CSV table of C-alpha atoms in Angstrom, one decimal:
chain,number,residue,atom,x,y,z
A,1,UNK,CA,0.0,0.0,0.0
A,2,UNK,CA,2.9,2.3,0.4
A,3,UNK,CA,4.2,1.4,-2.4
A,4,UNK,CA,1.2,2.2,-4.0
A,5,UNK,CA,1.1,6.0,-2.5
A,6,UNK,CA,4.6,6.7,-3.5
A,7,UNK,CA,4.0,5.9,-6.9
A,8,UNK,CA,0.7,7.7,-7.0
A,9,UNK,CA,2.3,11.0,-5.1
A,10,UNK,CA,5.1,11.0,-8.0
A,11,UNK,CA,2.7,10.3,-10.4
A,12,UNK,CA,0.9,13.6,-9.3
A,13,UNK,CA,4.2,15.6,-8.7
A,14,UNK,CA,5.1,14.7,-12.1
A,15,UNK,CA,2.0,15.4,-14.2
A,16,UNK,CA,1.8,19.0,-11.9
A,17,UNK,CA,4.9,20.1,-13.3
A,18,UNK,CA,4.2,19.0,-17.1
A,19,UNK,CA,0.4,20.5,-17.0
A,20,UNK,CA,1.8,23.9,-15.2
A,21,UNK,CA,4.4,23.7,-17.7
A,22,UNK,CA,1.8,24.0,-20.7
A,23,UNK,CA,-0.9,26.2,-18.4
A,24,UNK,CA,2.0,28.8,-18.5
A,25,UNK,CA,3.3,28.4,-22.1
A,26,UNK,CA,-0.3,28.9,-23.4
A,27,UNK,CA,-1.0,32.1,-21.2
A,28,UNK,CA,2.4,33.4,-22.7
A,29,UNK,CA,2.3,36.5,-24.8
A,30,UNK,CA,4.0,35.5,-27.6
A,31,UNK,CA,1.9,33.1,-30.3
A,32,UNK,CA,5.5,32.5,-31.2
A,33,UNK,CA,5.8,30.3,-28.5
A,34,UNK,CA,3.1,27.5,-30.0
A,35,UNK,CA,5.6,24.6,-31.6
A,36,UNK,CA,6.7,24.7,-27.9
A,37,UNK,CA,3.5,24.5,-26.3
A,38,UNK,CA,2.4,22.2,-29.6
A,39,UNK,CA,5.7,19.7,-27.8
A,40,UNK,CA,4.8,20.6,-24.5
A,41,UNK,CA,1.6,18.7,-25.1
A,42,UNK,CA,2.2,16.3,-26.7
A,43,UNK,CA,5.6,15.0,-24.0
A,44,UNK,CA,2.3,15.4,-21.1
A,45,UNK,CA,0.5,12.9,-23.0
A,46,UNK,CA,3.3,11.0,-22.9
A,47,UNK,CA,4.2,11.1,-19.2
A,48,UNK,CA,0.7,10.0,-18.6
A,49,UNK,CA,1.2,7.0,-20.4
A,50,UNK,CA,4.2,6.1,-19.5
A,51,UNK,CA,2.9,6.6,-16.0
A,52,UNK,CA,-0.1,4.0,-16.2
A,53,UNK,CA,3.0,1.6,-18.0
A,54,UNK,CA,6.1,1.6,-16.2
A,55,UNK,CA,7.3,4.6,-13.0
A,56,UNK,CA,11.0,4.0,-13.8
A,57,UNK,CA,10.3,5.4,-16.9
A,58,UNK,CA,8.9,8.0,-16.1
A,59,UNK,CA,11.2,9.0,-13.6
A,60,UNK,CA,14.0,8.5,-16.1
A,61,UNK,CA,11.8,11.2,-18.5
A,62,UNK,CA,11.3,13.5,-15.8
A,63,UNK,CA,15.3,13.7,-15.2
A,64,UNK,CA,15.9,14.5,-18.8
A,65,UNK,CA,13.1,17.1,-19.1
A,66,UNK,CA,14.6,18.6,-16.1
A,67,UNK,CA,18.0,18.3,-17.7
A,68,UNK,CA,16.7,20.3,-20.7
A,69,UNK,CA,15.7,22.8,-18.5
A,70,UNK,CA,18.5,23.6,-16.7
A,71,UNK,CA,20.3,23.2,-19.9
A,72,UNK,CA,17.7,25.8,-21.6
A,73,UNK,CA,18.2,28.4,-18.4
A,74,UNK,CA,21.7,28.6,-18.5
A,75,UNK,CA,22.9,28.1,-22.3
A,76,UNK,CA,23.8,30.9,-24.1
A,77,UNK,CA,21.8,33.2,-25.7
A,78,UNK,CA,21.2,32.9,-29.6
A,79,UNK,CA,23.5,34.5,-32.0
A,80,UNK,CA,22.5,37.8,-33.2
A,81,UNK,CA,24.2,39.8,-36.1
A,82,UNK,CA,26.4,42.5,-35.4
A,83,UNK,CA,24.8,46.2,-35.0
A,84,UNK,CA,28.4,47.8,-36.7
A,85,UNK,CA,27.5,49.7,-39.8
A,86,UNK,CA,24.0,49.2,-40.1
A,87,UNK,CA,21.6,52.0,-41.1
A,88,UNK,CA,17.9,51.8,-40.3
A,89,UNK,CA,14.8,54.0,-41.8
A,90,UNK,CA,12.5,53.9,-39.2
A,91,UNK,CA,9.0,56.2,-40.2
A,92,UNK,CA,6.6,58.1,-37.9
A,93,UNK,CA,9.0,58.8,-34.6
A,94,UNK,CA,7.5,61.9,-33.4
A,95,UNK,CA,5.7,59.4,-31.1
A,96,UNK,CA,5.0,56.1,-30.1
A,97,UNK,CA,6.8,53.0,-31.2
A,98,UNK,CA,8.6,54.9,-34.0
A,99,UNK,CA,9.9,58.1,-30.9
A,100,UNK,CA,11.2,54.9,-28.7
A,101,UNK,CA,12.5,52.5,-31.6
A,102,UNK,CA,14.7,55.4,-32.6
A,103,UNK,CA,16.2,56.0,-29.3
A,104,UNK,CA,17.2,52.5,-28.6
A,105,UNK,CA,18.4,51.8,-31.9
A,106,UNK,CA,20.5,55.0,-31.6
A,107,UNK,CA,22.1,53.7,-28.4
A,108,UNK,CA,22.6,49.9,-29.5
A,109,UNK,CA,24.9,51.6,-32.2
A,110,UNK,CA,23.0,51.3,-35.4
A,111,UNK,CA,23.3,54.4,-37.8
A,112,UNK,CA,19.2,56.0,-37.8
A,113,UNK,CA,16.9,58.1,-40.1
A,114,UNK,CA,14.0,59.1,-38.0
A,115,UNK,CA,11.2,60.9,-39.6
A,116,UNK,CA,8.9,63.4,-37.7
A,117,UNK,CA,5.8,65.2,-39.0
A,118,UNK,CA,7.3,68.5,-37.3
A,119,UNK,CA,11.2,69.0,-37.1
A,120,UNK,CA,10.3,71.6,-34.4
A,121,UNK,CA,7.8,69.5,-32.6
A,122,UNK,CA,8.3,67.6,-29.3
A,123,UNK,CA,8.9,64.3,-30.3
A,124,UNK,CA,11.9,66.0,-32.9
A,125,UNK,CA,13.2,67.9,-30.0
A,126,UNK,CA,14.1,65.3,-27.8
A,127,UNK,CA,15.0,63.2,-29.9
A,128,UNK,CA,18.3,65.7,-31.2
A,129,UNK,CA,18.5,66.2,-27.6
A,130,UNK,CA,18.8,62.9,-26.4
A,131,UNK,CA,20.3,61.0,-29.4
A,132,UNK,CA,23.6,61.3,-30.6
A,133,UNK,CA,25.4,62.5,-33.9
A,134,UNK,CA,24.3,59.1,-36.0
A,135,UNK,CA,20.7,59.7,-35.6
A,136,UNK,CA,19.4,62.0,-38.7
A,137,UNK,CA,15.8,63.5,-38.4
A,138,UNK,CA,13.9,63.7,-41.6
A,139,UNK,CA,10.7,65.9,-41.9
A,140,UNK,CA,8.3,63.3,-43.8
A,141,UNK,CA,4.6,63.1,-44.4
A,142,UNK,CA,4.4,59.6,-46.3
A,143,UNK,CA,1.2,60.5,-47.9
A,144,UNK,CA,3.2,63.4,-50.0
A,145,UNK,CA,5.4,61.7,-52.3
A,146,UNK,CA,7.8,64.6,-53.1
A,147,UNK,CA,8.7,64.4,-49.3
A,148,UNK,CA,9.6,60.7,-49.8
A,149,UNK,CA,11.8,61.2,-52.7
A,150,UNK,CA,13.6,64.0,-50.9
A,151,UNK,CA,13.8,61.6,-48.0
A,152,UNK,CA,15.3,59.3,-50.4
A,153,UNK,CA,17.5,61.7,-51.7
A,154,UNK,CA,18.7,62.9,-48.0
A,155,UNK,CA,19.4,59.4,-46.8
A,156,UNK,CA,21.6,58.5,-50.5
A,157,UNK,CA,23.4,61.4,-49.5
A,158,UNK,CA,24.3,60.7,-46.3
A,159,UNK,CA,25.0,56.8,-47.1
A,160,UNK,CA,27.2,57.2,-49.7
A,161,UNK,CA,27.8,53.4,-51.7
A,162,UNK,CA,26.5,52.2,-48.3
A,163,UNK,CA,23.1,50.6,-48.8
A,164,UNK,CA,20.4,50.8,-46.2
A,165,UNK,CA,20.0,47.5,-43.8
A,166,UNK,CA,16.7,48.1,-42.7
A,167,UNK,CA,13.3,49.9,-42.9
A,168,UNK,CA,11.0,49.9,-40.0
A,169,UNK,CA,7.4,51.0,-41.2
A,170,UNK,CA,5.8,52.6,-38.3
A,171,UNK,CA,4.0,55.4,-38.9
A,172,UNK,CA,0.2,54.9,-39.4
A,173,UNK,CA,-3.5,56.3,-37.7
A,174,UNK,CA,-6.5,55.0,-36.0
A,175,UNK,CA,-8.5,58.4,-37.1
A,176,UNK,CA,-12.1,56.7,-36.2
A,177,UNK,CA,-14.3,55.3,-33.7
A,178,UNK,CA,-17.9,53.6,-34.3
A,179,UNK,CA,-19.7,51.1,-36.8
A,180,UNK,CA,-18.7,50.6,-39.8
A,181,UNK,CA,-21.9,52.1,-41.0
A,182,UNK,CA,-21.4,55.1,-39.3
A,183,UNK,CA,-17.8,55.8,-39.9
A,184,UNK,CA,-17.7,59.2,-42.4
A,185,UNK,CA,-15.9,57.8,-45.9
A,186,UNK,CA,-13.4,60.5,-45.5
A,187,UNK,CA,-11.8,58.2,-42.4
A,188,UNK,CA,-11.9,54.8,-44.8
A,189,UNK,CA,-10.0,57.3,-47.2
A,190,UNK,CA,-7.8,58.7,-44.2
A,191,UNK,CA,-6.9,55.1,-43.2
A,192,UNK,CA,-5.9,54.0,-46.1
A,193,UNK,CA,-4.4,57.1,-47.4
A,194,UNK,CA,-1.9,56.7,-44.4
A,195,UNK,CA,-1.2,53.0,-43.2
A,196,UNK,CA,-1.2,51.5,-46.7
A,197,UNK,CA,-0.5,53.8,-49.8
A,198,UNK,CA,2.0,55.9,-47.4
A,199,UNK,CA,3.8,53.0,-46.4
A,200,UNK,CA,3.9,51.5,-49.8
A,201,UNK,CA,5.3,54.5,-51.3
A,202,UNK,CA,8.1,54.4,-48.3
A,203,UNK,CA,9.1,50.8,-49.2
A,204,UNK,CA,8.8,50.8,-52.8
A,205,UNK,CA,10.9,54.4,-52.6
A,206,UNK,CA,14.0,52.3,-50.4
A,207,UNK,CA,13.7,49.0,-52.0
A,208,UNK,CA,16.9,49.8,-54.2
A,209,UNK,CA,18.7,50.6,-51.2
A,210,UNK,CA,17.5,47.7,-48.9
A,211,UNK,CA,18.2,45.1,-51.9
A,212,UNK,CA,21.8,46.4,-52.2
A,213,UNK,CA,22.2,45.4,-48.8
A,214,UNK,CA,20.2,42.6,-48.7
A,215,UNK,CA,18.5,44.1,-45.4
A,216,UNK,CA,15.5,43.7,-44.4
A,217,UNK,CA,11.5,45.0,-44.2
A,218,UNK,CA,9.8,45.5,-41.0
A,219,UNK,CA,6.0,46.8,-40.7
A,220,UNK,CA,4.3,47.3,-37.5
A,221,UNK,CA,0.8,46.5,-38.1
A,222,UNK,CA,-2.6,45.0,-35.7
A,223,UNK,CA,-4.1,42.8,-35.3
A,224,UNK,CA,-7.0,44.5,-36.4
A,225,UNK,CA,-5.9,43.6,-39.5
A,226,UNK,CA,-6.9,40.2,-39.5
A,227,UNK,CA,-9.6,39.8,-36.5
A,228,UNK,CA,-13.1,41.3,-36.9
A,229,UNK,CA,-12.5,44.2,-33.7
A,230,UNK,CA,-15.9,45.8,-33.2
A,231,UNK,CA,-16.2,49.8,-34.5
A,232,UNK,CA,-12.7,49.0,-36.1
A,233,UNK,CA,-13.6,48.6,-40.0
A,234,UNK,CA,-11.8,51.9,-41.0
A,235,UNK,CA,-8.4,51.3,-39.8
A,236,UNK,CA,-8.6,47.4,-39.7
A,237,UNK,CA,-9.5,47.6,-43.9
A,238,UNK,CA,-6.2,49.5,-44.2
A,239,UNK,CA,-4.1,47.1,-42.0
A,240,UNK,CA,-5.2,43.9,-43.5
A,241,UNK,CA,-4.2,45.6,-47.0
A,242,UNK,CA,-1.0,46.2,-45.3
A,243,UNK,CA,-0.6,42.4,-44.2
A,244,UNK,CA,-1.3,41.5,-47.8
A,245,UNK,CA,1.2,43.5,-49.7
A,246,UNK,CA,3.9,42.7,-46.7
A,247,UNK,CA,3.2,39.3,-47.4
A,248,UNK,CA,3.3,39.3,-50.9
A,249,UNK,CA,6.7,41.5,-50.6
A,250,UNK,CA,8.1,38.6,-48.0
A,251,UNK,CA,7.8,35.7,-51.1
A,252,UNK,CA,9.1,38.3,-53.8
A,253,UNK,CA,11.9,39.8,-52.1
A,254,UNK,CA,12.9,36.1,-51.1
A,255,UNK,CA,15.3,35.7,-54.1
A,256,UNK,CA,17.1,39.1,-53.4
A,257,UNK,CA,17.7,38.4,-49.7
A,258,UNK,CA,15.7,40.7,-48.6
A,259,UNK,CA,14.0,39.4,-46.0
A,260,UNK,CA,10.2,41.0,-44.2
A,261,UNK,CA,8.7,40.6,-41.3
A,262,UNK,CA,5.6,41.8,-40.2
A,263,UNK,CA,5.2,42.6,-36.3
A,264,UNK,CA,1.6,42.6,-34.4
A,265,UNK,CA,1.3,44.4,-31.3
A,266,UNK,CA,-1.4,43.9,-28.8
A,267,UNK,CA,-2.6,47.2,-27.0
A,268,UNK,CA,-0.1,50.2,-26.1
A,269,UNK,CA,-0.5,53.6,-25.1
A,270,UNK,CA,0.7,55.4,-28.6
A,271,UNK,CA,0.0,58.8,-30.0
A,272,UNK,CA,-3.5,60.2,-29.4
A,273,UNK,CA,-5.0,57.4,-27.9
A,274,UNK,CA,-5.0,58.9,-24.3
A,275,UNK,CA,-5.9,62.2,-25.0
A,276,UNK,CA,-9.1,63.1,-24.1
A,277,UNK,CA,-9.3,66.3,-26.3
A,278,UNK,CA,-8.7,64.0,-29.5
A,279,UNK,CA,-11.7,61.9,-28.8
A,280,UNK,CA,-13.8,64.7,-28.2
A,281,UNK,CA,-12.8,66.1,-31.6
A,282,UNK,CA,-13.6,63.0,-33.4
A,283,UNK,CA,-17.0,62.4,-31.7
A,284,UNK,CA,-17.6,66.2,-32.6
A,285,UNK,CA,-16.6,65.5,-36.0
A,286,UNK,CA,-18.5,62.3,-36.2
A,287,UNK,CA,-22.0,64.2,-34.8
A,288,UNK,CA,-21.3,67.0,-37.2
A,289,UNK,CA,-20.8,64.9,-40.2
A,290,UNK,CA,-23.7,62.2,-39.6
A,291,UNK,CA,-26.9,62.0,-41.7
A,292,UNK,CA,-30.2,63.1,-39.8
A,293,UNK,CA,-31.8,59.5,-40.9
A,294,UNK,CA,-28.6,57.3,-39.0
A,295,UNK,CA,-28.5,59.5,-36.2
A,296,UNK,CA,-31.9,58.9,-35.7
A,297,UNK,CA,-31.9,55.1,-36.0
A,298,UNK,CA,-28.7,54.8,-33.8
A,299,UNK,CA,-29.0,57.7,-31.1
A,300,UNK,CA,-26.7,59.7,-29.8
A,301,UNK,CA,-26.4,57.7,-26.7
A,302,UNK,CA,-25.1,55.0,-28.5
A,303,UNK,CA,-22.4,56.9,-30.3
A,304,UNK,CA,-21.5,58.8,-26.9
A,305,UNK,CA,-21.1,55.4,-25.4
A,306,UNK,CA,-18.2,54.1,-28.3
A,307,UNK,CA,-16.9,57.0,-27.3
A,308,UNK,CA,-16.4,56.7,-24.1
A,309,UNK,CA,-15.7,52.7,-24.5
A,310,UNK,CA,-12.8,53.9,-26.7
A,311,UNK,CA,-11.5,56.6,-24.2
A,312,UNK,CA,-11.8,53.8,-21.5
A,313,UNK,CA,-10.2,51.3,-23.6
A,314,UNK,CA,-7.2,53.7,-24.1
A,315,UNK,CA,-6.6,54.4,-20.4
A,316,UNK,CA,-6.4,50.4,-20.2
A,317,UNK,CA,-3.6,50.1,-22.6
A,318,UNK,CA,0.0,49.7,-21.7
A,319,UNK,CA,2.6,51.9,-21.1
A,320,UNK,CA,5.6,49.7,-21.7
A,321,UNK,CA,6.6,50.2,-25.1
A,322,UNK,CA,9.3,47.4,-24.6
A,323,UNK,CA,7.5,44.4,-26.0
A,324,UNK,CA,7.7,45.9,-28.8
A,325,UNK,CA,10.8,47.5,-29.2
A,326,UNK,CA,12.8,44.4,-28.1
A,327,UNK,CA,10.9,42.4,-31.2
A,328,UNK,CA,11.7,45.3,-33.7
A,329,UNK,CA,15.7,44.8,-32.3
A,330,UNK,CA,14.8,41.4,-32.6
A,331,UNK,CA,14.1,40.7,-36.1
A,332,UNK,CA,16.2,43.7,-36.7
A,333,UNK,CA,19.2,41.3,-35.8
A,334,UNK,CA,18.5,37.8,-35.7
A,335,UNK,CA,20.2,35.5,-38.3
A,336,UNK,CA,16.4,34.1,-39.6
A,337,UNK,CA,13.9,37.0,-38.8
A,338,UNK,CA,10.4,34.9,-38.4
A,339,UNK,CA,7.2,36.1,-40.5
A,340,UNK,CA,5.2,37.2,-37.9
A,341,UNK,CA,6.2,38.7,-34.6
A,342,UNK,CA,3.7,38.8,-31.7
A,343,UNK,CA,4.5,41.5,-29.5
A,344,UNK,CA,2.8,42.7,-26.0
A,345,UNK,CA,0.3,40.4,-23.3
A,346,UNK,CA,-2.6,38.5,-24.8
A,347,UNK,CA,-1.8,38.7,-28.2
A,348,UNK,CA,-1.0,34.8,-28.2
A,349,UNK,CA,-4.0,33.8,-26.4
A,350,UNK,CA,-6.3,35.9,-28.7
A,351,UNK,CA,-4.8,34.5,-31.9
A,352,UNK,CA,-5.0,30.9,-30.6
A,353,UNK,CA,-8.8,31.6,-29.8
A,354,UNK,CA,-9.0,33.0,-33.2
A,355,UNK,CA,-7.4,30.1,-34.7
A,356,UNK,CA,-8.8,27.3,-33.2
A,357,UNK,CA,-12.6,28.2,-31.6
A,358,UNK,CA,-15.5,28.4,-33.8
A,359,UNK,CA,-15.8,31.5,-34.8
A,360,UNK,CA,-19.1,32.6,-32.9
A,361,UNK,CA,-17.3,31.9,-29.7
A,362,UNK,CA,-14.3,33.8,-30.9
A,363,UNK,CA,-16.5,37.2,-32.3
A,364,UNK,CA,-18.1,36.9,-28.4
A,365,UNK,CA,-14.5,36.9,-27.6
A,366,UNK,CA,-13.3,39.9,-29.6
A,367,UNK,CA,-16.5,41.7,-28.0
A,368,UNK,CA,-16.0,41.3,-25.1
A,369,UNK,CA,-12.3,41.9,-24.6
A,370,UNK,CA,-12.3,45.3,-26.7
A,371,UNK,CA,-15.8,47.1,-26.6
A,372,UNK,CA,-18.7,45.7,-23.5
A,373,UNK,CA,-21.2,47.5,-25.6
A,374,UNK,CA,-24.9,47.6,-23.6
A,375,UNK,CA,-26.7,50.9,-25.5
A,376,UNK,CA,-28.8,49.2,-28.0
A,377,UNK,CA,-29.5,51.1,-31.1
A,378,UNK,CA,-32.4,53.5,-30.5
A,379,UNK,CA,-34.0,51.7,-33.8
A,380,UNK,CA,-33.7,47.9,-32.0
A,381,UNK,CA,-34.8,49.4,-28.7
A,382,UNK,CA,-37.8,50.5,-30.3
A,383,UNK,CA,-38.9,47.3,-32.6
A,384,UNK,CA,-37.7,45.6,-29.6
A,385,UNK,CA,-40.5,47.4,-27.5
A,386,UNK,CA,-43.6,46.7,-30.3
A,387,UNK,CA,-42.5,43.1,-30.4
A,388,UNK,CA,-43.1,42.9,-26.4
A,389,UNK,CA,-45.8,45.0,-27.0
A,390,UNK,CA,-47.5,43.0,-29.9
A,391,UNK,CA,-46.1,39.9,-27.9
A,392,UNK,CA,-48.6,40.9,-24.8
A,393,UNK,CA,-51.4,41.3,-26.7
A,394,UNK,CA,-51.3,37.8,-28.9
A,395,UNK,CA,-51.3,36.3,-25.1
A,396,UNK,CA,-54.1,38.4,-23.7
A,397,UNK,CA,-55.8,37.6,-27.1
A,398,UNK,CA,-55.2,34.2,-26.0
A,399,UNK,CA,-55.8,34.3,-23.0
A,400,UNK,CA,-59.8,36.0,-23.9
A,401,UNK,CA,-60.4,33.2,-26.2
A,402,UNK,CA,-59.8,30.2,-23.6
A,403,UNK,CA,-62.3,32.1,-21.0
A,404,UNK,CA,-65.9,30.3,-21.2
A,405,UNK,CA,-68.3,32.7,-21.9
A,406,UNK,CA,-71.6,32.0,-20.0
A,407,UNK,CA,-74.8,30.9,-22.1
């Protein structure tokens, strides 16, 4: 009987460290991480079995899995590529990912062309104060190609026969809120305008440069580009063309060397999204600019409360940029940049939902971890009231016809 309860206790100890093991890789923030939790599994299944076979065994398997982890914790780090001589275009640093990619960049070593909206603006200002002499600030709008070709022209000039190792495209806008019914046309343009034709004139404008060096592409996009976010449509449409042309650049560029990588960061605290002025401007805007007939059938309490769901969602949002600053130097310097990048908490977990739940469960999902909407459209509220209504007097109809009337 002793026997018995050593066995079982061990058999318990050692399935609590396997099943904790793949608890934790699943709750990790990278999706990167799933041929690991994919291996994770699948050695559980097999410690069970070998359990219910033979305990020697599996005591023999639970000293080499703990070899492998020791061996894991203290090996050395992978091999990166050497940061000497290596010049990186990284767009839209007056804030943001873009503001804090050029500053660490700067400091690792690497040779930077940051552009800013406004060479006299904030984001400009520290950044010639706090960088040093390698770091050249470009004023760039990417939507106006003569500023890209100057751009071009600048960074040539500076370069000399040295091609360019790297182009970090950063600079994009979220410039709605709301259903995709009521977002105004002129933000589907705005979207577009910015996060996809902008940054496909920056990348076809450097390709020359980056294929001289072989170097490599790397986009910061959302994953708003791929999963169905509610009162998203605007800026989601012009990520998900974004996704598509950087994929389509990753199989083209393959034969030059060139290689691209596409990073998606879960929620950060970047550019307007905690100002409380800029969301009062674009619900202004949005009021203003609203027919009379969709106003009516939505209510203004229903857009008010997007609005404030987005303000609250904002305040929510992380303010460590690191997650995805340490991917960017990542694929920035690893031998074989990966695809995809997942960068920031929960990314991982909502992509494996995504991937592998029916997709009703993984919409309710999506709702409920971005927007709790309860304002029902004033239209629904009110067919939703006659159908009671009408509902109450089929039963008291009913109800009249069942009564015995006397003779």
């Amino acid at each position: 009987m002793d026997d018995y309860a050593l066995s079982f206790w061990i058999y318990m100890g050692v399935m609590a460290v396997f099943v904790g093991g793949t608890v934790k890789k699943f709750l990790a923030s990278h999706f990167s991480a799933m041929p690991s939790l994919v291996a994770w599994l699948g050695a559980t299944l097999l410690v069970e079995r070998l359990c219910a076979l033979c305990m020697p065994a599996v005591l023999a398997l639970a000293a080499l899995c703990a070899a492998c982890w020791l061996y894991s914790t203290w090996a050395a780090p992978a091999p990166t590529l050497p940061v000497e001589g290596k010049a990186v275009f990284i767009t839209g640093c007056d804030t943001g990912f873009g503001h804090a990619t050029a500053k660490q960049l700067d400091a690792m070593g690497f040779e930077v062309f940051a552009t800013v909206l406004d060479l006299e603006g904030q984001g400009a200002k520290h950044l010639r104060g706090t960088c040093s002499q390698r770091l050249t600030l470009l004023q760039v709008d990417i939507t106006q190609p003569q500023q890209v070709q100057q751009a071009l022209i600048n960074t040539k000039a500076k370069l000399g026969m040295k091609g360019l190792w790297a182009l970090v495209n950063n600079a994009g806008i979220c410039v709605n809120f709301g259903d995709a019914e009521l977002s105004l046309m002129s933000n589907y343009r705005g979207c577009m305008e910015v996060n996809f034709f902008g940054t496909l004139s920056v990348t076809k404008t450097l390709l020359p440069l980056l294929r001289q060096n072989k170097g490599r592409i790397l986009t910061i996009s959302s994953p708003s580009g791929e999963l169905p976010f509610p009162c998203l449509a605007s800026y989601g449409a012009s990520k998900a063309a974004l996704n598509l042309f950087t994929n389509t650049l990753r199989h083209e560029l393959e034969p030059w060397g060139v290689k691209v990588s596409t990073i998606l960061p879960s929620a950060f605290k970047t550019g307007q999204s905690s100002n409380t002025v800029y969301w009062e401007k674009q619900h202004q805007d949005l009021m203003q600019n609203l027919s009379p007939s969709l106003l009516e059938e939505y209510g203004e309490e229903y857009i008010l409360e997007t609005k404030e769901l987005f303000q609250s969602h904002a305040k929510t949002a992380n303010e460590d940029l690191s997650p995805v600053i340490n991917t960017i130097v990542e694929a920035l310097l690893s031998p074989y940049p990966q695809a995809r990048y997942y960068a920031g908490p929960g990314v991982g977990l909502m992509y494996f939902i995504h991937s592998n739940f029916p997709i009703t469960l993984s919409d309710k999902f999506l709702q409920r971890l971005f927007l709790k909407k309860k304002v029902i459209p004033r239209a629904l509220r009110k067919q939703n009231g006659l159908s009671i209504l009408n509902h109450n007097n089929n039963d008291i109809n009913s109800n009249n016809n069942n009564i015995t009337k006397p003779e």
